[in-house]
Every structure is written in structure tokens, then in C-alpha cells.
Coordinates of C-alpha atoms and ligand atoms in Angstrom, one line a residue:
M1 CA 0.0 0.1 -0.1
I2 CA 1.1 3.5 -0.9
I3 CA 0.0 6.4 1.1
V4 CA 0.4 9.7 -0.7
L5 CA 0.5 12.7 1.6
R6 CA -1.0 16.2 0.9
P7 CA 1.7 19.0 -0.2
D8 CA 0.8 20.6 2.8
A9 CA 1.1 17.5 5.4
T10 CA 3.0 18.8 8.4
N11 CA 5.6 16.7 10.1
E12 CA 3.5 16.0 13.1
Q13 CA 0.9 14.5 10.7
V14 CA 3.5 12.4 9.1
N15 CA 4.8 11.0 12.3
H16 CA 1.0 10.4 13.4
I17 CA 0.6 8.3 10.5
I18 CA 4.0 6.4 10.9
D19 CA 3.0 5.7 14.4
K20 CA -0.5 4.4 13.7
V21 CA 1.0 2.1 10.9
T22 CA 3.6 0.7 13.3
K23 CA 1.3 0.0 16.1
L24 CA -0.8 -2.1 13.4
G25 CA 2.3 -4.2 12.9
L26 CA 3.2 -2.9 9.4
T27 CA 6.5 -1.4 8.4
P28 CA 6.4 2.1 6.9
H29 CA 9.1 3.2 4.5
V30 CA 8.9 7.0 4.1
S31 CA 10.1 8.8 1.2
K32 CA 10.6 12.6 1.4
G33 CA 10.4 14.5 -2.0
T34 CA 10.8 18.2 -2.6
E35 CA 7.0 18.6 -2.9
R36 CA 5.4 15.7 -0.8
T37 CA 5.9 12.6 1.3
I38 CA 4.9 9.1 0.3
I39 CA 4.8 6.3 2.8
G40 CA 5.2 2.7 1.5
V41 CA 3.6 0.3 3.7
I42 CA 4.8 -3.4 3.8
G43 CA 2.6 -6.2 5.4
P44 CA -0.8 -7.6 5.3
E45 CA -2.9 -4.7 3.8
D46 CA -6.2 -6.2 5.0
I47 CA -5.8 -4.5 8.4
L48 CA -5.8 -1.4 6.7
R49 CA -9.2 -2.1 5.1
V50 CA -10.6 -2.2 8.7
T51 CA -8.7 1.0 9.8
P52 CA -8.8 3.3 6.7
L53 CA -6.0 5.6 6.4
E54 CA -7.9 7.9 4.2
V55 CA -9.4 9.8 7.2
Y56 CA -6.2 10.8 8.8
P57 CA -5.3 14.4 8.4
G58 CA -2.5 15.0 5.9
V59 CA -3.4 12.1 3.7
E60 CA -4.4 12.7 0.1
R61 CA -5.0 9.3 -1.2
V62 CA -4.1 5.6 -0.4
I63 CA -3.1 3.1 -3.4
P64 CA -3.7 -0.5 -2.5
V65 CA -0.9 -2.7 -4.2
L66 CA -2.8 -6.1 -3.9
A67 CA -6.1 -6.9 -5.4
P68 CA -8.8 -7.0 -2.6
Y69 CA -9.9 -10.4 -4.3
R70 CA -6.9 -12.3 -3.1
L71 CA -7.7 -15.9 -3.4
V72 CA -9.3 -15.5 -7.1
S73 CA -6.5 -13.4 -8.3
R74 CA -3.8 -14.4 -10.9
E75 CA -1.2 -13.2 -8.3
F76 CA -2.6 -16.1 -6.0
Q77 CA -2.4 -18.8 -8.8
K78 CA -0.9 -18.4 -12.0
E79 CA -2.4 -21.3 -13.9
T80 CA -6.0 -21.2 -14.7
S81 CA -8.0 -23.4 -12.5
V82 CA -9.5 -26.5 -14.1
I83 CA -12.7 -27.3 -12.3
K84 CA -13.9 -31.0 -12.3
V85 CA -17.5 -31.0 -12.5
G86 CA -18.1 -34.8 -12.7
K87 CA -19.4 -37.1 -15.4
G88 CA -15.9 -36.3 -16.9
V89 CA -16.6 -32.8 -17.5
E90 CA -13.8 -30.2 -16.7
V91 CA -14.1 -26.5 -17.1
G92 CA -10.6 -24.6 -17.7
G93 CA -8.9 -27.0 -19.4
K94 CA -8.1 -27.3 -23.1
K95 CA -11.6 -28.7 -24.0
I96 CA -14.5 -25.8 -24.3
V97 CA -17.5 -26.9 -22.5
V98 CA -21.0 -26.5 -24.0
M99 CA -23.9 -26.5 -21.4
G100 CA -27.4 -26.6 -23.2
G101 CA -30.8 -26.9 -22.3
P102 CA -34.4 -25.3 -21.3
C103 CA -34.6 -22.1 -19.4
A104 CA -37.0 -23.9 -17.0
I105 CA -37.4 -27.8 -16.4
E106 CA -40.8 -28.1 -17.6
N107 CA -41.8 -32.0 -17.5
F108 CA -39.9 -35.1 -17.9
S109 CA -40.6 -35.8 -21.6
T110 CA -39.7 -32.4 -22.9
L111 CA -36.4 -32.5 -20.9
T112 CA -35.7 -35.8 -22.2
D113 CA -36.4 -34.7 -25.7
I114 CA -34.0 -31.8 -25.2
A115 CA -31.4 -33.8 -23.4
M116 CA -31.0 -36.3 -26.0
Q117 CA -30.4 -33.7 -28.7
V118 CA -28.0 -31.7 -26.5
K119 CA -25.8 -35.0 -26.1
A120 CA -26.1 -35.9 -29.8
A121 CA -24.8 -32.4 -30.8
G122 CA -21.7 -32.5 -28.4
G123 CA -23.2 -30.6 -25.4
T124 CA -21.7 -32.1 -22.1
V125 CA -23.8 -30.3 -19.5
L126 CA -27.6 -30.2 -19.3
R127 CA -29.0 -27.0 -18.1
G128 CA -32.4 -26.5 -16.6
G129 CA -33.9 -24.1 -14.0
A130 CA -36.1 -25.7 -11.2
F131 CA -36.2 -22.5 -9.1
K132 CA -36.7 -19.6 -11.5
P133 CA -36.1 -15.9 -10.7
R134 CA -38.6 -14.5 -12.7
T135 CA -39.5 -10.7 -12.9
S136 CA -43.0 -11.0 -12.5
P137 CA -44.5 -13.2 -9.6
Y138 CA -47.3 -14.3 -12.3
S139 CA -44.8 -16.1 -14.4
F140 CA -43.8 -19.8 -14.2
Q141 CA -41.7 -20.1 -11.0
G142 CA -40.2 -23.6 -11.7
L143 CA -41.1 -27.1 -10.5
G144 CA -38.8 -26.8 -7.5
V145 CA -37.6 -30.1 -6.2
E146 CA -39.6 -32.2 -8.7
G147 CA -37.7 -30.4 -11.2
L148 CA -34.5 -31.2 -9.8
Q149 CA -35.4 -34.9 -9.7
I150 CA -36.3 -34.9 -13.3
L151 CA -32.9 -33.2 -14.1
K152 CA -31.0 -35.7 -12.3
K153 CA -32.8 -38.5 -13.7
V154 CA -32.4 -37.3 -17.2
G155 CA -28.7 -36.2 -16.7
D156 CA -27.9 -39.7 -15.4
E157 CA -29.7 -41.5 -18.4
Y158 CA -27.8 -39.6 -21.0
G159 CA -24.4 -39.1 -19.2
L160 CA -24.9 -35.4 -19.0
A161 CA -23.5 -33.2 -16.1
T162 CA -26.3 -30.9 -14.7
I163 CA -26.3 -27.3 -13.7
S164 CA -29.4 -25.7 -11.9
E165 CA -29.9 -22.4 -10.1
V166 CA -30.0 -22.1 -6.3
M167 CA -31.8 -18.9 -5.2
D168 CA -32.1 -19.5 -1.3
T169 CA -29.7 -20.4 1.6
R170 CA -32.3 -22.7 2.7
D171 CA -32.2 -24.7 -0.9
V172 CA -28.4 -24.9 -1.1
E173 CA -28.2 -28.5 0.4
T174 CA -31.0 -29.8 -1.5
V175 CA -30.0 -28.5 -4.9
A176 CA -26.4 -29.6 -4.5
S177 CA -27.7 -33.0 -3.7
Y178 CA -29.3 -33.2 -7.1
V179 CA -26.9 -31.3 -9.4
D180 CA -23.1 -31.3 -10.6
I181 CA -23.0 -27.5 -10.5
L182 CA -24.8 -25.1 -8.4
Q183 CA -25.7 -21.8 -10.6
I184 CA -25.9 -18.4 -8.8
G185 CA -28.0 -16.2 -11.0
A186 CA -27.3 -12.9 -12.0
R187 CA -29.7 -11.4 -9.6
N188 CA -28.2 -12.9 -6.7
M189 CA -24.3 -12.3 -7.7
Q190 CA -24.2 -10.1 -4.5
N191 CA -26.5 -12.2 -2.2
F192 CA -23.8 -12.6 0.3
N193 CA -25.4 -15.0 2.5
L194 CA -26.1 -17.3 -0.3
L195 CA -22.4 -16.7 -1.5
K196 CA -21.3 -18.0 1.8
E197 CA -23.5 -20.7 2.0
V198 CA -22.2 -22.4 -1.5
G199 CA -18.9 -21.7 -0.1
L200 CA -19.5 -24.2 2.6
T201 CA -20.0 -27.1 0.0
K202 CA -17.6 -28.5 -2.2
R203 CA -19.8 -28.7 -5.3
P204 CA -18.7 -26.7 -8.5
V205 CA -20.5 -23.3 -8.5
M206 CA -21.3 -21.3 -11.6
L207 CA -21.3 -17.5 -10.4
K208 CA -23.1 -15.4 -13.1
R209 CA -22.2 -11.4 -13.4
G210 CA -24.9 -9.1 -12.1
P211 CA -26.5 -7.2 -14.8
S212 CA -25.1 -4.0 -13.0
S213 CA -21.9 -5.2 -11.8
T214 CA -18.4 -4.6 -12.6
V215 CA -15.9 -7.3 -13.2
K216 CA -14.1 -6.7 -10.1
E217 CA -17.3 -7.0 -8.1
M218 CA -18.0 -10.4 -9.7
L219 CA -14.4 -11.3 -8.6
M220 CA -15.2 -10.1 -5.0
S221 CA -18.4 -12.2 -5.1
A222 CA -16.2 -15.3 -6.3
E223 CA -13.8 -14.4 -3.3
Y224 CA -16.6 -15.0 -0.9
I225 CA -17.0 -18.7 -2.2
L226 CA -13.4 -19.3 -2.3
S227 CA -12.7 -17.7 1.1
G228 CA -15.5 -20.1 2.5
G229 CA -13.4 -23.1 1.4
N230 CA -15.1 -23.8 -2.0
F231 CA -12.5 -23.3 -4.7
N232 CA -14.5 -24.7 -7.6
V233 CA -15.9 -21.7 -9.0
I234 CA -16.7 -20.8 -12.8
L235 CA -17.5 -17.2 -13.6
C236 CA -20.2 -16.3 -16.3
E237 CA -20.6 -13.2 -18.4
R238 CA -24.4 -13.2 -19.3
G239 CA -24.5 -9.5 -20.6
I240 CA -25.0 -6.2 -18.5
R241 CA -27.5 -3.5 -18.6
T242 CA -26.7 -0.6 -20.9
F243 CA -28.7 2.0 -22.8
E244 CA -28.7 -0.3 -25.8
D245 CA -32.1 -1.8 -26.1
S246 CA -31.9 -4.0 -29.3
T247 CA -30.7 -6.8 -27.2
R248 CA -32.0 -7.9 -23.7
N249 CA -28.5 -7.2 -22.3
T250 CA -25.2 -6.2 -23.7
L251 CA -22.9 -8.8 -24.0
D252 CA -19.5 -7.5 -22.5
I253 CA -17.3 -9.6 -24.4
S254 CA -14.1 -7.7 -22.8
A255 CA -15.3 -9.2 -19.7
V256 CA -13.6 -12.5 -20.9
P257 CA -10.2 -11.3 -21.3
V258 CA -10.4 -8.8 -18.4
A259 CA -11.4 -11.7 -16.0
K260 CA -8.7 -14.0 -17.4
Q261 CA -6.0 -11.4 -16.9
L262 CA -7.2 -10.6 -13.2
S263 CA -8.2 -14.2 -12.1
H264 CA -7.3 -17.8 -12.5
L265 CA -10.9 -18.8 -12.4
P266 CA -12.3 -20.2 -15.7
I267 CA -15.0 -17.9 -17.2
I268 CA -18.0 -19.1 -19.8
V269 CA -20.4 -17.0 -21.6
D270 CA -24.2 -17.2 -21.7
P271 CA -25.0 -15.5 -25.3
S272 CA -28.9 -16.4 -24.7
H273 CA -29.6 -14.0 -21.6
A274 CA -27.4 -11.5 -23.3
A275 CA -28.9 -11.4 -26.6
G276 CA -32.6 -12.3 -25.6
K277 CA -33.2 -13.4 -29.2
W278 CA -32.1 -16.7 -30.8
G279 CA -30.8 -15.3 -33.9
L280 CA -28.2 -13.7 -32.0
V281 CA -26.9 -16.5 -30.3
A282 CA -24.7 -17.9 -32.8
P283 CA -22.6 -14.7 -33.5
L284 CA -22.1 -14.0 -29.8
S285 CA -21.1 -17.7 -29.2
R286 CA -18.4 -17.2 -31.9
A287 CA -17.2 -14.1 -30.5
A288 CA -17.0 -15.8 -26.8
I289 CA -14.9 -18.5 -28.0
A290 CA -12.7 -16.1 -30.2
C291 CA -12.3 -14.3 -27.0
G292 CA -11.2 -17.1 -25.1
A293 CA -14.1 -18.2 -23.0
D294 CA -13.8 -21.6 -21.4
G295 CA -17.3 -22.5 -22.3
L296 CA -20.9 -21.5 -23.3
I297 CA -24.4 -22.0 -21.6
I298 CA -26.9 -21.8 -24.1
E299 CA -30.8 -22.3 -24.0
V300 CA -32.2 -25.0 -26.2
H301 CA -35.8 -26.0 -26.4
S302 CA -37.5 -28.4 -29.0
H303 CA -40.7 -26.2 -29.1
P304 CA -39.5 -22.7 -28.4
E305 CA -43.1 -21.4 -29.3
D306 CA -44.4 -23.6 -26.3
A307 CA -41.3 -22.7 -23.5
L308 CA -42.6 -21.9 -20.2
S309 CA -39.7 -19.1 -20.1
D310 CA -37.4 -17.5 -22.5
G311 CA -38.7 -19.5 -25.7
A312 CA -37.7 -16.4 -27.8
Q313 CA -33.8 -16.6 -26.9
S314 CA -33.8 -20.7 -27.3
L315 CA -32.2 -22.3 -29.8
L316 CA -34.0 -25.1 -31.8
P317 CA -31.7 -28.4 -31.2
E318 CA -30.9 -28.5 -34.9
N319 CA -29.6 -24.9 -34.8
F320 CA -27.9 -25.9 -31.3
A321 CA -26.2 -28.9 -33.2
S322 CA -25.1 -26.7 -36.2
L323 CA -23.6 -24.2 -34.1
I324 CA -21.4 -26.5 -32.4
K325 CA -20.1 -28.0 -35.6
E326 CA -19.0 -24.6 -36.5
L327 CA -17.6 -23.7 -33.1
V328 CA -15.3 -27.0 -33.2
I329 CA -13.6 -25.4 -36.3
L330 CA -13.2 -22.1 -34.5
A331 CA -12.0 -23.7 -31.1
R332 CA -9.3 -25.7 -33.1
T333 CA -8.0 -22.4 -34.5
M334 CA -7.8 -21.2 -31.1
G335 CA -5.8 -24.3 -30.0
R336 CA -8.6 -25.7 -28.1
D337 CA -11.2 -28.7 -28.4
I338 CA -15.0 -28.9 -27.8
Ligands
LIG401 C1 -30.7 -18.6 -16.1 O1 -29.7 -18.7 -16.7 O2 -31.5 -19.4 -15.9 C2 -31.2 -17.0 -15.7 C3 -32.1 -16.9 -15.0 O3 -29.9 -16.3 -16.2 P1 -29.7 -15.0 -15.4 O4 -29.3 -15.1 -13.9 O5 -28.3 -14.7 -16.1 O6 -30.5 -14.0 -15.7
LIG402 MN1 -33.7 -18.2 -19.2

């Protein structure tokens, strides 16, 4: 941490800060210039987050040297984490993971039909919401535990790993007992109690970026999960809210390389919730892979017109299959596989 003092800081103020820093068990290094004085502080910076030095008289600004998201940072771990999901699926390795499935689990036969086609197309993870965060309380809220039971049965039948959202701390144990990946939805990215709760499990967690959150805030949320003891975290860019209204959200494609520079956690992209329109899913998927994403999560439905949620952004299974075929070639040029 570097403390920059005001040009008019008095010797008394400087000594007061040095005294304070030393009493906290940190080592101050004072550099007196002609214009102003700078104090470099060596030691665990966390102490200074509790006792902010900005409030001391004579201090102009305090510049942290280490990122506040310590465990998720590239400084903490150089190599990208490879998250073992189950059913042979790993996220963050050479192989790009494609997750597909409906927005919501509707019934056994529809999910079976979709799963069969997701598998045949080369998808390895089956998505499906059982607890749905809907904007309107009158929209379909999901089948709850019955939906999770269907997801598990269908996933096992087709050898697909599964992912489903958990919205409530009280449901974490139940959802974790049915799925391979716990999904934290965009609206819950900063539900800190929920993050702490999934941090206590060992289940892989896919953390979606909040619609109005920065990449750094997403990393701070991931830090909650890692600091609870669960290092199995996958980040997900799903579009953010901007003034642009031709898409449901604006896919912040730069979040992929930015997150990769700052963190060792793998990051995947959800082009479906970013676009809100099925016709935009393919180009956004290409952009994601070209940008270095470790995977995609795509909504697929065999009858989008009858879907109980997000039909407009769901790909027909045949379009999902042709997209994956195309992405295999793109992945190869990126030195990766699908
Ligand atoms: C979802 O993936 O089912 C979902 C609700 O997405 P998001 O949380 O990104 O809106
Ligand atoms: Mn959806």
C-alpha cells in the first residue's frame, strides 16, 4: 500500500501516520520528496481495510498494491483453475465446455427430448432451472424439487453433467444433492449470505455476473465462495444492462479477457440471456470462443414457441447442433477442442 500525503502535510501529521502504521504491525518506508511525502507500507494490507488511513489528516490518497480479491487473483495462482464437474467434465482446460438445455425444467418428456439432442450435438452439461428468478410473480416459477429430480434422472440417463440455479440459502443443500453445478443467478451475484452458503459446500459453482456489476465486483463475489473453502468456481458473463435496447442485455465480451487477466478462475459466456433473441446466439457464441471463453451455456428448446420461459432466446436443437459443428472449427484455430 502506498500512502500519498498532501503537499501541505505537517511533520506532526506524517509522524502520526507512521506511528499508527507501526502500531498495526506494519512496516512504513518514508520517502520525502521536495513537493510531498510518500509512505510505502509493507505487511498484510487487510488490516488497513478495517482501519482506513484515508481519514487521517494530511493523507491525500491511499493506493492499494494487492487486489482485494486475493484468492481468485492471478497473483495468488498463475495457472487457470480446472474445475472438475463430474461425469468427466472439466471447465478451464483445453476442452471448451458447452452446456445446453431449457431455461426451465417443464416436464420429464420435454427435458428428455432436449437432453437427447444436446448430447447428440456434443453438449456435455444439461442446464435447466427448477427455482426460477422471474421478474413477474405471475410467471412460471419452476417445478422446485420435482424439477431437480427430473434433471438428475435425465442427466444420469444421458451421461450429462447438470446445472441448476439455487436462489435461497435454505435450498443449497437440497439443490447440491441433485446437481453437479450450483448456479448463482445474475440477480443473486451479491447475495452474500447465499455466496457464503455455497462456499461451505464442495460442489462446483457457476457465478453469473450481475446485470449492473463490474468484473471486479464479480471477482469479489467469487472471493466470498473461495474464502468459505470452495475453490470450484466458474465465472459467467451473461450481459450487462446498458442504454442499448436492441438486445436484452449487452454482452460485455471484454469481460472474458479482463477476468482472465485478473483471475485464475475459468469464465464461460451465456449468449442466450445476453441477446434475448435466438438469432443472435450464434454470432455471440463465436465471439465468446474467439475471445478465449472456457465454455458456453446456451438455452435450447425443442418447441420454443411453447416454452414456459425464454422461448424467444432458445435455440432449436438442430440450430444448437449446427452451431457446435461450426464452433469446433473455431476452437481448433484457438488451439482448443470442444
Ligand atoms: C438462467 O440462466 O436461468 C438465468 C435466469 O439467467 P440470469 O441469472 O443470467 O438472468
Ligand atoms: Mn432463461
